[in-house]
Amino acid sequence: MFDSISEKFTGIVRSFSGKAKITEKNIQDAVEEIKIALLEADVNLRVVRRFINKTMEEATGEKVLKSIDPGQQFIKIVYDRMVQLLGDEESQHINLKGPDTTSVILMMGLQGSGKTTTAAKLAARFKKQGRRPMLVAADLVRPAAVLQLQVLGEKIDVPVFAQESKDPVAVAKHALAAAKKEQYDILIVDTSGRMHLDETMMDEIKKIYQAVSPDETLFVADAMTGQNAVTIAQEFEEKVGISGVVLSKFDSDTRGGAALSLRSIVGKPIKFIGVGEKLEDLDPFYPDRIASRILGMGDVVSLVEKAQETIDQAEAERMQEKMSKNTFDLQDYLDQLDRMNKMGSIDKLIDMIPGAKGNVSEDDIDTEEMKREKAIIQSMTYAERTNYRILGPTRRKRVAKGSGTSVNEVNRLLKKFEKMRLTMKKFAKNKKYQASMLKHMGM
Ligand SMILES: Nc1nc2c(ncn2[C@@H]2O[C@H](COP(=O)(O)OP(=O)(O)OP(=O)(O)O)[C@@H](O)[C@H]2O)c(=O)[nH]1
Ligand SMILES: [Mg+2]
């Protein structure tokens, strides 16, 4: 998502950063380029105009042109506009009652937009947070829809309320009663989709809405539908009312224009993005991070969070202590290499590393080297892993032989490891850095 628009913006940002002097003409040219990039990405024309006018207005003032670092000022203006376009900070919050009452989340959207998958992803997410979610199969139109939800529910060990019925309103009502009785604190209602908007569908969803009075009414929009998604969201907002948007299939190869227009046109926040087919592939939507990703500034914060999620708390604390006491050894490094595989595919992470976009491709990240390093450490004795200093020439030769590498490669790893330890010592006091460093190690 956003690949091509991001490429263009990265270019614009690059040509401006560090420039000591810029002219009004420079800005006009850049704004024109931005306009083209947005239009090419299928952003709504009205939205583009607004974006461009505001940027122009702010950027051509004295403040920018005469400032010490006009390039940076300009980039900041574009960035701020982009964040505003995508939504503001407080919007990602999901409205829920306290755990003593049952909150209701109603899912709606067109056929195939990702409602059922997203319902299950949300349930998995709440469960992880220690809540007690329950799913409701209120899509009684599509054959096998109920079964689909049941299969997903089983995967994440969340109960699915289902009934032999033709009346989704009744099912939703009964589900709510059952959830309250059995003290499930979040009820997520999956509803049916249609190919096109039609009255019957709107009526049905409206009745379900009235029957369960949801705390959140989430409109699931398929990022691939483009401008169409914007029109449909507007329709749902008028007829039923939506409280937030989930943009599914954000991982797909689309231009991203719909995402950039949705917030602005519909006026409802994007709360989550679906980033894959797996049930853990749901991320909160952070406008500032997406904006910096589009501008090619890298997504440092997401990266740190991802790293933190994978490394469990106890382990993180242990690592922190090791770093601050400078007792990080090769065994720890080996553990880290293993952990990196757990963090998911590397190409997903590349986008998030500052400066990596456009400079690093998956091919540059040497998974072969990671494998080699693992083999080298695995050929060491425990004493060697915990005290690399005892690795003299003879031992190095043995390790090289044992791991099927060369002494040169063993030397290189040890040098790299030594450097890593030094850096760690330096940043030992900074928690954020530690997390991101754990992530960067070996890359
Ligand atoms: N790559 C990717 N695929 C997704 C995502 N969300 C859903 N899908 C896929 O999209 C397809 C449709 O998803 P569903 O959840 O069944 O969509 P739905 O809106 O419930 O569909 P209907 O009930 O038929 O209206 C499935 O193959 C999902 O695996 C996502 O974020 N990324
Ligand atoms: Mg469905």
mmCIF file of C-alpha atoms in Angstrom, residues 73-346:
data_model
loop_
_atom_site.group_PDB
_atom_site.id
_atom_site.type_symbol
_atom_site.label_atom_id
_atom_site.label_comp_id
_atom_site.label_asym_id
_atom_site.label_seq_id
_atom_site.Cartn_x
_atom_site.Cartn_y
_atom_site.Cartn_z
ATOM 1 C CA GLN A 73 10.049 23.699 7.372
ATOM 2 C CA PHE A 74 8.390 22.831 4.126
ATOM 3 C CA ILE A 75 8.594 19.107 4.798
ATOM 4 C CA LYS A 76 7.084 19.653 8.194
ATOM 5 C CA ILE A 77 4.158 21.520 6.681
ATOM 6 C CA VAL A 78 3.511 18.728 4.206
ATOM 7 C CA TYR A 79 3.824 16.166 6.983
ATOM 8 C CA ASP A 80 1.409 18.015 9.264
ATOM 9 C CA ARG A 81 -1.101 18.362 6.450
ATOM 10 C CA MET A 82 -0.787 14.657 5.736
ATOM 11 C CA VAL A 83 -1.390 13.748 9.372
ATOM 12 C CA GLN A 84 -4.409 16.012 9.429
ATOM 13 C CA LEU A 85 -5.692 14.403 6.272
ATOM 14 C CA LEU A 86 -5.448 10.953 7.807
ATOM 15 C CA GLY A 87 -7.046 11.867 11.101
ATOM 16 C CA ASP A 88 -5.953 13.052 14.479
ATOM 17 C CA GLU A 89 -4.442 11.324 17.442
ATOM 18 C CA GLU A 90 -7.374 10.639 19.716
ATOM 19 C CA SER A 91 -9.423 9.003 16.994
ATOM 20 C CA GLN A 92 -8.081 5.440 17.215
ATOM 21 C CA HIS A 93 -9.727 4.835 20.516
ATOM 22 C CA ILE A 94 -12.350 2.086 20.516
ATOM 23 C CA ASN A 95 -15.395 3.046 22.548
ATOM 24 C CA LEU A 96 -16.125 0.384 25.088
ATOM 25 C CA LYS A 97 -17.925 0.262 28.373
ATOM 26 C CA GLY A 98 -16.121 -1.035 31.405
ATOM 27 C CA PRO A 99 -15.564 -4.786 31.749
ATOM 28 C CA ASP A 100 -18.643 -5.157 33.983
ATOM 29 C CA THR A 101 -21.058 -4.352 31.181
ATOM 30 C CA THR A 102 -21.371 -5.839 27.735
ATOM 31 C CA SER A 103 -20.203 -3.516 24.977
ATOM 32 C CA VAL A 104 -21.340 -4.096 21.436
ATOM 33 C CA ILE A 105 -19.404 -3.670 18.224
ATOM 34 C CA LEU A 106 -21.346 -3.857 14.993
ATOM 35 C CA MET A 107 -19.504 -4.706 11.799
ATOM 36 C CA MET A 108 -20.803 -3.587 8.452
ATOM 37 C CA GLY A 109 -19.704 -3.165 4.889
ATOM 38 C CA LEU A 110 -19.993 -4.483 1.386
ATOM 39 C CA GLN A 111 -19.630 -8.120 0.429
ATOM 40 C CA GLY A 112 -16.127 -9.446 0.727
ATOM 41 C CA SER A 113 -14.800 -6.313 2.364
ATOM 42 C CA GLY A 114 -13.410 -8.275 5.291
ATOM 43 C CA LYS A 115 -16.111 -7.971 7.950
ATOM 44 C CA THR A 116 -15.965 -11.538 9.206
ATOM 45 C CA THR A 117 -12.177 -11.675 9.259
ATOM 46 C CA THR A 118 -11.961 -8.311 10.997
ATOM 47 C CA ALA A 119 -14.559 -9.354 13.572
ATOM 48 C CA ALA A 120 -12.387 -12.330 14.481
ATOM 49 C CA LYS A 121 -9.215 -10.225 14.458
ATOM 50 C CA LEU A 122 -10.805 -7.765 16.863
ATOM 51 C CA ALA A 123 -11.963 -10.577 19.117
ATOM 52 C CA ALA A 124 -8.442 -11.999 19.194
ATOM 53 C CA ARG A 125 -7.104 -8.577 20.046
ATOM 54 C CA PHE A 126 -9.530 -8.022 22.922
ATOM 55 C CA LYS A 127 -8.897 -11.464 24.266
ATOM 56 C CA LYS A 128 -5.197 -10.707 24.340
ATOM 57 C CA GLN A 129 -6.011 -7.620 26.382
ATOM 58 C CA GLY A 130 -7.741 -9.795 28.927
ATOM 59 C CA ARG A 131 -11.329 -9.066 27.905
ATOM 60 C CA ARG A 132 -14.037 -11.667 27.273
ATOM 61 C CA PRO A 133 -15.295 -11.225 23.730
ATOM 62 C CA MET A 134 -18.064 -13.158 22.027
ATOM 63 C CA LEU A 135 -18.814 -13.255 18.309
ATOM 64 C CA VAL A 136 -22.263 -13.312 16.760
ATOM 65 C CA ALA A 137 -22.999 -14.873 13.415
ATOM 66 C CA ALA A 138 -25.672 -12.505 12.143
ATOM 67 C CA ASP A 139 -24.889 -13.021 8.489
ATOM 68 C CA LEU A 140 -27.668 -15.380 7.513
ATOM 69 C CA VAL A 141 -27.545 -14.575 3.828
ATOM 70 C CA ARG A 142 -24.370 -16.111 2.560
ATOM 71 C CA PRO A 143 -24.254 -19.879 2.818
ATOM 72 C CA ALA A 144 -21.434 -21.003 5.100
ATOM 73 C CA ALA A 145 -21.045 -17.546 6.624
ATOM 74 C CA VAL A 146 -21.933 -18.933 10.027
ATOM 75 C CA LEU A 147 -19.508 -21.788 9.625
ATOM 76 C CA GLN A 148 -16.746 -19.400 8.568
ATOM 77 C CA LEU A 149 -17.130 -17.423 11.759
ATOM 78 C CA GLN A 150 -17.285 -20.588 13.836
ATOM 79 C CA VAL A 151 -14.022 -21.813 12.346
ATOM 80 C CA LEU A 152 -12.351 -18.478 13.080
ATOM 81 C CA GLY A 153 -13.780 -18.409 16.596
ATOM 82 C CA GLU A 154 -12.376 -21.831 17.275
ATOM 83 C CA LYS A 155 -8.937 -20.749 16.105
ATOM 84 C CA ILE A 156 -8.795 -17.948 18.641
ATOM 85 C CA ASP A 157 -10.813 -19.748 21.262
ATOM 86 C CA VAL A 158 -13.637 -17.222 21.325
ATOM 87 C CA PRO A 159 -17.251 -18.433 21.521
ATOM 88 C CA VAL A 160 -19.499 -17.825 18.527
ATOM 89 C CA PHE A 161 -23.195 -17.288 19.073
ATOM 90 C CA ALA A 162 -25.212 -18.859 16.258
ATOM 91 C CA GLN A 163 -28.832 -19.887 15.791
ATOM 92 C CA GLU A 164 -30.870 -21.685 13.175
ATOM 93 C CA SER A 165 -32.818 -18.664 11.987
ATOM 94 C CA LYS A 166 -33.596 -16.426 9.070
ATOM 95 C CA ASP A 167 -33.843 -13.325 11.186
ATOM 96 C CA PRO A 168 -30.504 -11.673 11.948
ATOM 97 C CA VAL A 169 -32.178 -9.075 14.168
ATOM 98 C CA ALA A 170 -33.494 -11.772 16.468
ATOM 99 C CA VAL A 171 -30.143 -13.569 16.485
ATOM 100 C CA ALA A 172 -28.343 -10.369 17.445
ATOM 101 C CA LYS A 173 -30.851 -9.693 20.197
ATOM 102 C CA HIS A 174 -30.567 -13.195 21.603
ATOM 103 C CA ALA A 175 -26.799 -13.016 21.415
ATOM 104 C CA LEU A 176 -26.743 -9.830 23.433
ATOM 105 C CA ALA A 177 -28.939 -11.375 26.094
ATOM 106 C CA ALA A 178 -26.725 -14.458 26.199
ATOM 107 C CA ALA A 179 -23.549 -12.393 26.384
ATOM 108 C CA LYS A 180 -24.922 -10.373 29.277
ATOM 109 C CA LYS A 181 -26.028 -13.468 31.088
ATOM 110 C CA GLU A 182 -22.723 -15.225 30.644
ATOM 111 C CA GLN A 183 -20.758 -12.085 31.346
ATOM 112 C CA TYR A 184 -19.032 -11.674 28.055
ATOM 113 C CA ASP A 185 -17.957 -8.053 28.030
ATOM 114 C CA ILE A 186 -17.633 -7.436 24.292
ATOM 115 C CA LEU A 187 -20.092 -8.648 21.710
ATOM 116 C CA ILE A 188 -18.943 -8.405 18.106
ATOM 117 C CA VAL A 189 -21.719 -8.708 15.569
ATOM 118 C CA ASP A 190 -20.812 -9.929 12.091
ATOM 119 C CA THR A 191 -23.394 -8.974 9.481
ATOM 120 C CA SER A 192 -24.005 -9.826 5.873
ATOM 121 C CA GLY A 193 -22.679 -7.895 2.942
ATOM 122 C CA ARG A 194 -24.161 -7.273 -0.473
ATOM 123 C CA MET A 195 -22.606 -6.654 -3.807
ATOM 124 C CA HIS A 196 -24.282 -3.290 -4.088
ATOM 125 C CA LEU A 197 -25.965 -0.993 -1.713
ATOM 126 C CA ASP A 198 -29.615 -1.771 -1.501
ATOM 127 C CA GLU A 199 -32.548 -0.783 0.618
ATOM 128 C CA THR A 200 -33.134 -4.227 2.094
ATOM 129 C CA MET A 201 -29.576 -4.401 3.294
ATOM 130 C CA MET A 202 -29.705 -0.949 4.819
ATOM 131 C CA ASP A 203 -33.013 -1.720 6.494
ATOM 132 C CA GLU A 204 -31.696 -4.938 7.933
ATOM 133 C CA ILE A 205 -28.533 -3.421 9.332
ATOM 134 C CA LYS A 206 -30.490 -0.516 10.715
ATOM 135 C CA LYS A 207 -32.787 -2.885 12.584
ATOM 136 C CA ILE A 208 -29.822 -4.772 13.997
ATOM 137 C CA TYR A 209 -28.348 -1.442 15.005
ATOM 138 C CA GLN A 210 -31.504 -0.491 16.843
ATOM 139 C CA ALA A 211 -31.772 -3.890 18.489
ATOM 140 C CA VAL A 212 -28.271 -3.926 20.018
ATOM 141 C CA SER A 213 -27.416 -0.180 20.244
ATOM 142 C CA PRO A 214 -23.722 -0.651 19.508
ATOM 143 C CA ASP A 215 -20.975 1.274 21.239
ATOM 144 C CA GLU A 216 -18.996 1.125 18.022
ATOM 145 C CA THR A 217 -20.302 0.746 14.518
ATOM 146 C CA LEU A 218 -17.357 -0.127 12.373
ATOM 147 C CA PHE A 219 -17.486 0.198 8.651
ATOM 148 C CA VAL A 220 -15.075 -2.221 7.020
ATOM 149 C CA ALA A 221 -13.741 -0.869 3.752
ATOM 150 C CA ASP A 222 -11.610 -2.825 1.393
ATOM 151 C CA ALA A 223 -8.602 -0.651 0.606
ATOM 152 C CA MET A 224 -8.612 -2.020 -2.917
ATOM 153 C CA THR A 225 -11.986 -0.612 -3.851
ATOM 154 C CA GLY A 226 -10.618 2.887 -4.233
ATOM 155 C CA GLN A 227 -12.941 5.845 -4.471
ATOM 156 C CA ASN A 228 -15.920 3.523 -4.378
ATOM 157 C CA ALA A 229 -15.223 2.842 -0.713
ATOM 158 C CA VAL A 230 -15.603 6.516 0.044
ATOM 159 C CA THR A 231 -19.039 6.740 -1.582
ATOM 160 C CA ILE A 232 -20.241 3.617 0.173
ATOM 161 C CA ALA A 233 -18.975 4.747 3.550
ATOM 162 C CA GLN A 234 -20.874 7.981 3.088
ATOM 163 C CA GLU A 235 -24.030 6.028 2.348
ATOM 164 C CA PHE A 236 -23.663 3.901 5.478
ATOM 165 C CA GLU A 237 -22.990 6.981 7.525
ATOM 166 C CA GLU A 238 -26.180 8.661 6.292
ATOM 167 C CA LYS A 239 -28.456 5.646 6.568
ATOM 168 C CA VAL A 240 -27.172 3.947 9.703
ATOM 169 C CA GLY A 241 -24.367 5.985 11.196
ATOM 170 C CA ILE A 242 -20.807 4.788 11.606
ATOM 171 C CA SER A 243 -18.395 5.529 14.400
ATOM 172 C CA GLY A 244 -15.214 4.380 12.757
ATOM 173 C CA VAL A 245 -13.629 2.755 9.764
ATOM 174 C CA VAL A 246 -11.477 -0.337 9.445
ATOM 175 C CA LEU A 247 -9.457 -0.362 6.288
ATOM 176 C CA SER A 248 -8.882 -3.961 5.333
ATOM 177 C CA LYS A 249 -6.339 -5.356 2.884
ATOM 178 C CA PHE A 250 -3.972 -2.539 3.624
ATOM 179 C CA ASP A 251 -1.245 -5.004 2.702
ATOM 180 C CA SER A 252 -2.496 -5.116 -0.853
ATOM 181 C CA ASP A 253 -0.884 -3.460 -3.764
ATOM 182 C CA THR A 254 -3.202 -0.524 -4.211
ATOM 183 C CA ARG A 255 -2.526 3.131 -4.668
ATOM 184 C CA GLY A 256 -3.995 4.101 -1.349
ATOM 185 C CA GLY A 257 -6.133 6.985 -2.517
ATOM 186 C CA ALA A 258 -9.251 5.774 -0.777
ATOM 187 C CA ALA A 259 -7.502 5.652 2.560
ATOM 188 C CA LEU A 260 -6.276 9.166 2.069
ATOM 189 C CA SER A 261 -9.736 10.421 1.174
ATOM 190 C CA LEU A 262 -11.927 8.514 3.621
ATOM 191 C CA ARG A 263 -11.254 10.475 6.728
ATOM 192 C CA SER A 264 -11.566 13.795 5.017
ATOM 193 C CA ILE A 265 -14.780 13.106 3.118
ATOM 194 C CA VAL A 266 -16.669 10.897 5.536
ATOM 195 C CA GLY A 267 -15.395 12.633 8.640
ATOM 196 C CA LYS A 268 -15.029 9.382 10.569
ATOM 197 C CA PRO A 269 -11.727 8.150 11.926
ATOM 198 C CA ILE A 270 -9.930 5.144 10.548
ATOM 199 C CA LYS A 271 -9.402 3.046 13.658
ATOM 200 C CA PHE A 272 -7.712 -0.084 12.412
ATOM 201 C CA ILE A 273 -6.022 -1.430 9.342
ATOM 202 C CA GLY A 274 -6.028 -5.040 8.237
ATOM 203 C CA VAL A 275 -2.549 -5.940 7.116
ATOM 204 C CA GLY A 276 -2.886 -9.577 6.135
ATOM 205 C CA GLU A 277 -5.100 -12.611 6.151
ATOM 206 C CA LYS A 278 -3.909 -13.980 9.466
ATOM 207 C CA LEU A 279 -5.870 -13.229 12.602
ATOM 208 C CA GLU A 280 -3.089 -11.226 14.197
ATOM 209 C CA ASP A 281 -2.841 -8.985 11.137
ATOM 210 C CA LEU A 282 -4.732 -6.036 12.552
ATOM 211 C CA ASP A 283 -2.961 -2.849 13.514
ATOM 212 C CA PRO A 284 -4.257 0.340 15.086
ATOM 213 C CA PHE A 285 -4.231 3.149 12.572
ATOM 214 C CA TYR A 286 -1.787 5.876 13.508
ATOM 215 C CA PRO A 287 -2.074 8.854 11.149
ATOM 216 C CA ASP A 288 1.319 10.244 12.099
ATOM 217 C CA ARG A 289 3.074 6.990 11.422
ATOM 218 C CA ILE A 290 1.352 6.425 8.124
ATOM 219 C CA ALA A 291 2.144 9.991 7.145
ATOM 220 C CA SER A 292 5.808 9.518 7.876
ATOM 221 C CA ARG A 293 5.760 6.263 6.003
ATOM 222 C CA ILE A 294 4.282 8.031 2.995
ATOM 223 C CA LEU A 295 6.880 10.762 3.231
ATOM 224 C CA GLY A 296 9.589 8.126 3.517
ATOM 225 C CA MET A 297 10.618 9.107 7.022
ATOM 226 C CA GLY A 298 10.316 5.594 8.304
ATOM 227 C CA ASP A 299 8.043 4.368 10.956
ATOM 228 C CA VAL A 300 10.225 4.312 14.001
ATOM 229 C CA VAL A 301 7.488 4.124 16.560
ATOM 230 C CA SER A 302 5.705 1.171 14.963
ATOM 231 C CA LEU A 303 8.976 -0.615 14.697
ATOM 232 C CA VAL A 304 9.722 -0.196 18.348
ATOM 233 C CA GLU A 305 6.242 -1.378 19.248
ATOM 234 C CA LYS A 306 6.481 -4.437 17.080
ATOM 235 C CA ALA A 307 9.753 -5.336 18.658
ATOM 236 C CA GLN A 308 8.278 -4.856 22.076
ATOM 237 C CA GLU A 309 5.287 -7.021 21.352
ATOM 238 C CA THR A 310 7.411 -9.947 20.357
ATOM 239 C CA ILE A 311 9.913 -9.766 23.120
ATOM 240 C CA ASP A 312 8.007 -10.612 26.204
ATOM 241 C CA GLN A 313 8.300 -8.347 29.165
ATOM 242 C CA ALA A 314 10.497 -10.509 31.345
ATOM 243 C CA GLU A 315 12.872 -11.147 28.526
ATOM 244 C CA ALA A 316 13.017 -7.438 27.774
ATOM 245 C CA GLU A 317 13.947 -6.664 31.332
ATOM 246 C CA ARG A 318 16.612 -9.305 31.327
ATOM 247 C CA MET A 319 18.060 -7.836 28.143
ATOM 248 C CA GLN A 320 17.995 -4.359 29.573
ATOM 249 C CA GLU A 321 19.945 -5.443 32.552
ATOM 250 C CA LYS A 322 22.414 -7.268 30.361
ATOM 251 C CA MET A 323 22.919 -4.189 28.284
ATOM 252 C CA SER A 324 23.377 -1.826 31.150
ATOM 253 C CA LYS A 325 25.817 -4.172 32.855
ATOM 254 C CA ASN A 326 27.420 -4.927 29.553
ATOM 255 C CA THR A 327 27.106 -8.665 30.026
ATOM 256 C CA PHE A 328 25.403 -9.274 26.702
ATOM 257 C CA ASP A 329 27.078 -12.357 25.276
ATOM 258 C CA LEU A 330 27.036 -14.435 22.137
ATOM 259 C CA GLN A 331 24.378 -16.738 23.536
ATOM 260 C CA ASP A 332 22.106 -13.714 23.917
ATOM 261 C CA TYR A 333 22.914 -12.712 20.401
ATOM 262 C CA LEU A 334 21.958 -16.169 19.208
ATOM 263 C CA ASP A 335 18.637 -15.861 21.051
ATOM 264 C CA GLN A 336 18.064 -12.556 19.311
ATOM 265 C CA LEU A 337 18.694 -14.051 15.914
ATOM 266 C CA ASP A 338 16.086 -16.688 16.662
ATOM 267 C CA ARG A 339 13.660 -14.074 17.863
ATOM 268 C CA MET A 340 14.010 -12.059 14.708
ATOM 269 C CA ASN A 341 12.519 -14.876 12.716
ATOM 270 C CA LYS A 342 9.533 -14.735 14.999
ATOM 271 C CA MET A 343 8.915 -11.115 14.198
ATOM 272 C CA GLY A 344 7.505 -11.868 10.836
ATOM 273 C CA SER A 345 8.667 -11.320 7.364
ATOM 274 C CA ILE A 346 11.525 -8.971 6.969
#
